Short mmCIF file of C-alpha atoms and ligand atoms in Angstrom, two decimals:
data_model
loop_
_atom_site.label_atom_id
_atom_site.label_comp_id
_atom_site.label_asym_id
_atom_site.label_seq_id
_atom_site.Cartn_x
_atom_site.Cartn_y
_atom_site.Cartn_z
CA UNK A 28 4.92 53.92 15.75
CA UNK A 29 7.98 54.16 13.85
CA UNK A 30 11.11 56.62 15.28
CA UNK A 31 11.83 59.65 12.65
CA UNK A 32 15.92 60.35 12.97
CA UNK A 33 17.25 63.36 11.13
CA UNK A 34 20.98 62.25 10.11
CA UNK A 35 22.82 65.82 9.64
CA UNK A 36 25.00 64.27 6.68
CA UNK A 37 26.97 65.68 3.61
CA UNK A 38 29.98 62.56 4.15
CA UNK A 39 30.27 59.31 3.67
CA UNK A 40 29.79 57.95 7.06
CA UNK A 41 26.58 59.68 7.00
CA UNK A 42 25.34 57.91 3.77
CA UNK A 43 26.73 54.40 5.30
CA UNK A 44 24.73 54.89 8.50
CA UNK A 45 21.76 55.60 6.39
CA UNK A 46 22.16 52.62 4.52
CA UNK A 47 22.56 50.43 7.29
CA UNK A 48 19.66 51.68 9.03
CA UNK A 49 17.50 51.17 6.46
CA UNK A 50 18.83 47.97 5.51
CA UNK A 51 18.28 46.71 9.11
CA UNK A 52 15.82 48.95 10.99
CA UNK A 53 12.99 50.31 8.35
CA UNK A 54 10.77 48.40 10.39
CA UNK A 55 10.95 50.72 13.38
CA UNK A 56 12.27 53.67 11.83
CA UNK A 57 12.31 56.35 9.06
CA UNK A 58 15.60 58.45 8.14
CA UNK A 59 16.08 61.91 7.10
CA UNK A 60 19.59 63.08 5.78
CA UNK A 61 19.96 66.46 5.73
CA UNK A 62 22.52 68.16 3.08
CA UNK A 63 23.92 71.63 3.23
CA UNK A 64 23.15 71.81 -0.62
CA UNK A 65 26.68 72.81 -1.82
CA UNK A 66 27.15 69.79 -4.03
CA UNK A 67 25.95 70.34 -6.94
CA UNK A 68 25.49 66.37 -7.86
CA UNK A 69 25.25 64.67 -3.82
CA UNK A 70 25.64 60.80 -4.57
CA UNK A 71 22.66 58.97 -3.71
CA UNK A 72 21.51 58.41 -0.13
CA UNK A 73 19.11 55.67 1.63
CA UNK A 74 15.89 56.74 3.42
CA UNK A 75 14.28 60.40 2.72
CA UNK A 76 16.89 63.37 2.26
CA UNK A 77 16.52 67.01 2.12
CA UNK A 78 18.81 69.83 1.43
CA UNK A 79 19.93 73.45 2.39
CA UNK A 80 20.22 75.35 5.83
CA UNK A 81 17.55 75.41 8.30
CA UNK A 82 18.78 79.06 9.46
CA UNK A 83 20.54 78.54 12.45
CA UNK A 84 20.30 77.02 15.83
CA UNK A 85 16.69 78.28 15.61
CA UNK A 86 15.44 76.94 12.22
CA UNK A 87 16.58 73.45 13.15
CA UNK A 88 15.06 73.84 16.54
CA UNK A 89 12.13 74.81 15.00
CA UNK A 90 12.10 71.91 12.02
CA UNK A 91 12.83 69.17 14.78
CA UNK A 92 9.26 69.99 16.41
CA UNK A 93 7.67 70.15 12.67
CA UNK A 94 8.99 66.70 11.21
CA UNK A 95 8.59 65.01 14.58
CA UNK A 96 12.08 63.94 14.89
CA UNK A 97 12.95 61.47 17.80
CA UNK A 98 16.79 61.73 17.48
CA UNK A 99 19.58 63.62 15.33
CA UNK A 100 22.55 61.75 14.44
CA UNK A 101 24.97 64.37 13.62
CA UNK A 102 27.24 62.66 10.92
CA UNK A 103 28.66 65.95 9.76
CA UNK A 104 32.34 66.33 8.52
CA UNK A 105 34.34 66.79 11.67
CA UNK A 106 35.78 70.64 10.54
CA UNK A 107 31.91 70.89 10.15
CA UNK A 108 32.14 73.02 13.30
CA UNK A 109 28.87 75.68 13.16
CA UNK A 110 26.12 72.91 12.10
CA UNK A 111 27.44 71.06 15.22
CA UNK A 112 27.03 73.44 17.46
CA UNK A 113 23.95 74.45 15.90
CA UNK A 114 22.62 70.87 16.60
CA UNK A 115 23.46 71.03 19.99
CA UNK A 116 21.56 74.04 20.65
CA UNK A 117 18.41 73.05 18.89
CA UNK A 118 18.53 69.66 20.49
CA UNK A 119 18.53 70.98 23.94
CA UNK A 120 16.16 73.86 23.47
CA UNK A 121 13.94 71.48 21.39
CA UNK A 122 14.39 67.87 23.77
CA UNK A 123 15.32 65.94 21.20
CA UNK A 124 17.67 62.97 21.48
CA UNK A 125 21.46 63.66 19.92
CA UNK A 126 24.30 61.42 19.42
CA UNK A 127 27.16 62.74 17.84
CA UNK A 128 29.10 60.28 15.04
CA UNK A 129 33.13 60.77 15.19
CA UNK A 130 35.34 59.38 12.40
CA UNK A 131 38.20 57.49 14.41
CA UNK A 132 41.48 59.32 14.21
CA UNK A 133 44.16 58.08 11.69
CA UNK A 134 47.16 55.73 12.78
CA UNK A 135 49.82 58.23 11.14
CA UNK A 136 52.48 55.66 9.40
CA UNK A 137 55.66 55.18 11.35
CA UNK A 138 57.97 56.75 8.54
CA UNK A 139 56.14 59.80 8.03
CA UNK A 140 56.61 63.22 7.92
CA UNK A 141 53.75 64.57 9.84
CA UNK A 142 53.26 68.18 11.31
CA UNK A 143 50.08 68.79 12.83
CA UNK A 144 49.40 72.92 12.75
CA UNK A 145 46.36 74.70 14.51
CA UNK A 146 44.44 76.19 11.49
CA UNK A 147 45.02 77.09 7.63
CA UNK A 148 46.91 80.18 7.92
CA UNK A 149 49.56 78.43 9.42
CA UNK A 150 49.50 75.60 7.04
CA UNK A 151 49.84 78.42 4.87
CA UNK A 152 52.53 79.85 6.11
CA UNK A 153 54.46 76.42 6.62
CA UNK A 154 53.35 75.46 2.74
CA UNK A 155 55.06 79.10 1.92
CA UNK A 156 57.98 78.57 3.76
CA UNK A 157 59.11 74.15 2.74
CA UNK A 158 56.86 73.46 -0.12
CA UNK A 159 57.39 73.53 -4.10
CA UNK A 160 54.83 71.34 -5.40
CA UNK A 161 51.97 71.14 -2.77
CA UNK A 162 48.84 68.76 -2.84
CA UNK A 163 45.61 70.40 -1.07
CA UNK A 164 42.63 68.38 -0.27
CA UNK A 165 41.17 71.35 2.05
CA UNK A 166 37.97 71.82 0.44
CA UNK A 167 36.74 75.22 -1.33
CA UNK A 168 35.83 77.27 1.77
CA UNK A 169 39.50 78.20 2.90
CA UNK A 170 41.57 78.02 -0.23
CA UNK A 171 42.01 81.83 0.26
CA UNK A 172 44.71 81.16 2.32
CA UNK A 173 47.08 80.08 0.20
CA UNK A 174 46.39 82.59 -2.65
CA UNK A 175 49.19 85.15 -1.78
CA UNK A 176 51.84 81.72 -2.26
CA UNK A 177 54.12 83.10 -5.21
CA UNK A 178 56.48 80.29 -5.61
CA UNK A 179 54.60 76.89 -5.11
CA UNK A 180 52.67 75.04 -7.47
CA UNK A 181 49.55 73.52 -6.13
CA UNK A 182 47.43 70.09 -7.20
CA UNK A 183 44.07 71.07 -5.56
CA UNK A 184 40.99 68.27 -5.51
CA UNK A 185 37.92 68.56 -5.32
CA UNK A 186 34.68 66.93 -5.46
CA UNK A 187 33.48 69.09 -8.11
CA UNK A 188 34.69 72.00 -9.84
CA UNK A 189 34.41 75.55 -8.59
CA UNK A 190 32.44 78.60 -10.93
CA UNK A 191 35.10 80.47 -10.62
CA UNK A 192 38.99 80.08 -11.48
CA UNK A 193 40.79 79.72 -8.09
CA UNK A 194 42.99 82.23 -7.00
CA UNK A 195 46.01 80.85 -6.79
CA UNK A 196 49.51 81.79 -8.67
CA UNK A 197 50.34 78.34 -10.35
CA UNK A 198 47.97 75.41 -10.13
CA UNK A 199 46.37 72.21 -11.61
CA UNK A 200 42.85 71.18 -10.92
CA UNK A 201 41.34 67.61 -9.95
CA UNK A 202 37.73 66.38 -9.33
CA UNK A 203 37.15 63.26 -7.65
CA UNK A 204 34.84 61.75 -4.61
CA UNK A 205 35.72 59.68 -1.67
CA UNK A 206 36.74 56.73 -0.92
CA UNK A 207 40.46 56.92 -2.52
CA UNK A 208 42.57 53.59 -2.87
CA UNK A 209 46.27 53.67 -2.00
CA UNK A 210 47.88 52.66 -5.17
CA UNK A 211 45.81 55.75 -7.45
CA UNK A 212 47.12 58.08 -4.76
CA UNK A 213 50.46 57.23 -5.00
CA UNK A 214 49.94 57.20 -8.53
CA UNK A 215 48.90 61.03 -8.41
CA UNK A 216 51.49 61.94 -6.36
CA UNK A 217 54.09 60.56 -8.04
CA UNK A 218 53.07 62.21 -11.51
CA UNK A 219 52.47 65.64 -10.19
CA UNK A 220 55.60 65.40 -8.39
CA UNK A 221 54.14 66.56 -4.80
CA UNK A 222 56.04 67.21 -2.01
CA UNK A 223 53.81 68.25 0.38
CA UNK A 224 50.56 67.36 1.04
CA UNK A 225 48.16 69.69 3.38
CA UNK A 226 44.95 67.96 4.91
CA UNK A 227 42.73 68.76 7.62
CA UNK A 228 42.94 65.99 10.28
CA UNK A 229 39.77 64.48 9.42
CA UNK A 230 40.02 60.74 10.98
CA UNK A 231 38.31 57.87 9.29
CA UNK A 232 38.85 55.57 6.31
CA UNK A 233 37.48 56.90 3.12
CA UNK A 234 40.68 58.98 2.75
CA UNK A 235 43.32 57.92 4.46
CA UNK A 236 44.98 56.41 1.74
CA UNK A 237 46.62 60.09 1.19
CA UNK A 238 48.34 59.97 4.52
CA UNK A 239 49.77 56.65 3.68
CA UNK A 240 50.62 57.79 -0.27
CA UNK A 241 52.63 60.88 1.00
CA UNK A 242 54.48 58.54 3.24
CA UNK A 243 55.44 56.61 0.60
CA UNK A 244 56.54 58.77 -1.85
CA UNK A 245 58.33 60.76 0.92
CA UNK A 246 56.44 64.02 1.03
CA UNK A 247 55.96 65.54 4.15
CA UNK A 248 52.23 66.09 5.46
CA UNK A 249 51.08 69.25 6.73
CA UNK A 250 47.91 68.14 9.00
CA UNK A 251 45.10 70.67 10.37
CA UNK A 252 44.07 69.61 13.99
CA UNK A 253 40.53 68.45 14.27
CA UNK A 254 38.23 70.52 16.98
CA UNK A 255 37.05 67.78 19.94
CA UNK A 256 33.49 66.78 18.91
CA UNK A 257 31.07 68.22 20.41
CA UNK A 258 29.45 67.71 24.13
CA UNK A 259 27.16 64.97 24.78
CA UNK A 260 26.98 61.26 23.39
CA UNK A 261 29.56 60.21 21.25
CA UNK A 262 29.94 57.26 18.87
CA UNK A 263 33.12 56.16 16.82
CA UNK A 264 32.73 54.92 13.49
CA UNK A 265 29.71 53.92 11.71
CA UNK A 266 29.34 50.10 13.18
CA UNK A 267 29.26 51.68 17.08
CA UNK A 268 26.48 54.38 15.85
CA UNK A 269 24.68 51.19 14.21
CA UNK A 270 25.12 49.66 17.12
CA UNK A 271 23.74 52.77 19.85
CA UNK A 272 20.59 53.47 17.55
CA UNK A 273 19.79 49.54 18.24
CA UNK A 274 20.21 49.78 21.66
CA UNK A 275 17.85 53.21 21.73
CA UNK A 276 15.20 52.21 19.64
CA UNK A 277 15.08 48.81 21.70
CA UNK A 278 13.16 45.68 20.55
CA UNK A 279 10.56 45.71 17.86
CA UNK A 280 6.88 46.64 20.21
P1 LIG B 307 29.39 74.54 8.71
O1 LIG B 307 30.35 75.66 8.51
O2 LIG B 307 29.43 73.82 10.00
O3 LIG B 307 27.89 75.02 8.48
C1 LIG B 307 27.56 76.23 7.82
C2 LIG B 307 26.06 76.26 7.61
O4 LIG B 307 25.68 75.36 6.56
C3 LIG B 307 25.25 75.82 8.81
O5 LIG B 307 25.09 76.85 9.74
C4 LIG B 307 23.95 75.37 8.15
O6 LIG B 307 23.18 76.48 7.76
C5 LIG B 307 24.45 74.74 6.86
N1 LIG B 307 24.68 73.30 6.98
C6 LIG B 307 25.86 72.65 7.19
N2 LIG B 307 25.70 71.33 7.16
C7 LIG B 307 24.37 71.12 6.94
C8 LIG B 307 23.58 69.97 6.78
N3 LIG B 307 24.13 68.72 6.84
N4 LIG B 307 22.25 70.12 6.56
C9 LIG B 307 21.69 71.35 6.47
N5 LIG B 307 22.41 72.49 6.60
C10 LIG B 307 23.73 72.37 6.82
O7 LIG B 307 29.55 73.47 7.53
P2 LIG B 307 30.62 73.39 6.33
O8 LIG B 307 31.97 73.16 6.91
O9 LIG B 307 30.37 74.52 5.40
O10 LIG B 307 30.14 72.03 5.66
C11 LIG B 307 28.93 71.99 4.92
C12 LIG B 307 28.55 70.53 4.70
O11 LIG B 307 29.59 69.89 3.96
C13 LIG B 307 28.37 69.74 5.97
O12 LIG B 307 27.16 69.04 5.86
C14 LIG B 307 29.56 68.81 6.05
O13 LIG B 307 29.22 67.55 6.57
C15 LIG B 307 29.99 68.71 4.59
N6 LIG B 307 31.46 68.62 4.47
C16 LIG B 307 32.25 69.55 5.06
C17 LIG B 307 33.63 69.44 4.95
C18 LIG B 307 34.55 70.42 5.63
O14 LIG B 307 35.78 70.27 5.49
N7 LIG B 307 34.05 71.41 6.37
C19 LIG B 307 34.18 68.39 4.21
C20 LIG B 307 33.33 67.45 3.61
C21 LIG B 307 31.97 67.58 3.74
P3 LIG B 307 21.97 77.05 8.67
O15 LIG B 307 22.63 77.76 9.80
O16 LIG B 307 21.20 77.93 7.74
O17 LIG B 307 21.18 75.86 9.14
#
């Protein structure tokens, strides 16, 4: 009988994973990504896919038992912090199987200006204080802290525009979707004339090229620690969780 694992997705490393287990394992397993249904347009993902909350620790507990699943791969976005723990909960109360998917942390360049801060207020306050012309790729959910920021002009992106205009004093709006390559970056940054760019401290490849742009067109970067991942197995990078579901699911009966 074929293995049912629930991928808790929403980022690229989730779709690759799905990919490559279908691509390699659809013999001996099915996959179920799970979005949080905030994208309005999700790219296309391999294997089955569903979308919204479950409600809570719970609701997934309870939809584990219902869909049979054998193991969650939580390949959530590593600031992703409440469906994590959520997973972890629902997994033990529910004994199912749970391996946790890390993006690797970035190699900051050797020339760069780098300041790691705890959480967005104080990137806030730090953007307040040294920036004029500031680059956010935070996301939607905490833009509110920069909106009482009289005197800088900020270049937000995101994946798609919001219903509402954002509150913020002086800014431009861009949409685009990750991966992003190192020369467009540099490209943006040099016509918008940033001099700061704020991040969270997300690891992984699809978009580091920003860390290395900002180096290179000598704007500092103001970087949001990532919380440690959560308790239990842990995998690395896409290739390693490829490689751990293999070594679970064992050789074909
Ligand atoms: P969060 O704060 O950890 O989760 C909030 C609630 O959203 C969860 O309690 C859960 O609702 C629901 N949820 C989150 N991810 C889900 C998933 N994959 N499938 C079904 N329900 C999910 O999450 P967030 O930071 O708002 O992120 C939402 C989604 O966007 C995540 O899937 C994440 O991978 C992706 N994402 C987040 C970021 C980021 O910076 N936070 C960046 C890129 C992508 P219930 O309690 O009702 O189950």
């Amino acid at each position: 009988m074929k293995k049912n694992i629930l991928i808790l997705g929403g980022t690229l490393e989730a779709r690759r994973l799905a990919t490559a287990l279908n691509d390699q394992y659809a013999d001996r397993l099915t996959t179920l990504t799970s979005l949080a249904g905030v994208t309005r347009n999700p790219e296309p993902v391999a294997g089955d896919v569903r979308s919204g909350g479950f409600g809570g620790a719970d609701g997934l507990a309870q939809f584990l038992k219902s869909e049979a699943i054998d193991l969650l791969i939580d390949a959530t976005h590593p600031f992703a912090a409440q469906i994590s723990q959520n997973a972890a909960q629902a997994c033990e109360s529910a004994h199912v199987a749970r391996l946790y998917l890390a993006r690797p942390n970035w190699t900051l360049p050797d020339r760069s200006d780098c300041v790691f801060v705890p959480d967005m207020s104080e990137a806030a306050l730090l953007t307040a204080r040294t920036a004029r012309r500031a680059f956010l790729t935070i996301g939607r959910k905490e833009l509110g802290a920069f909106s009482d920021i009289p005197d800088v002009h900020f270049v937000v992106r995101m994946i798609e525009a919001p219903a509402q205009p954002l509150n913020l004093a002086s800014y431009d709006l861009i949409l685009g979707r990750p991966p992003f390559d190192l020369d467009a970056e540099v490209d943006l940054m040099r016509d918008y004339e940033i001099d700061t760019l704020v991040t969270k401290a997300s690891g992984g490849d699809a978009t580091f090229a920003k860390i290395e742009a900002a180096a290179t067109v000598d704007a500092r970067t103001i970087l949001i620690r990532r919380p440690a991942p959560p308790d239990g197995d842990v995998v690395w990078g896409v290739d390693n969780a490829v490689g751990w579901v293999s070594d679970w699911i064992g050789e074909p009966a």
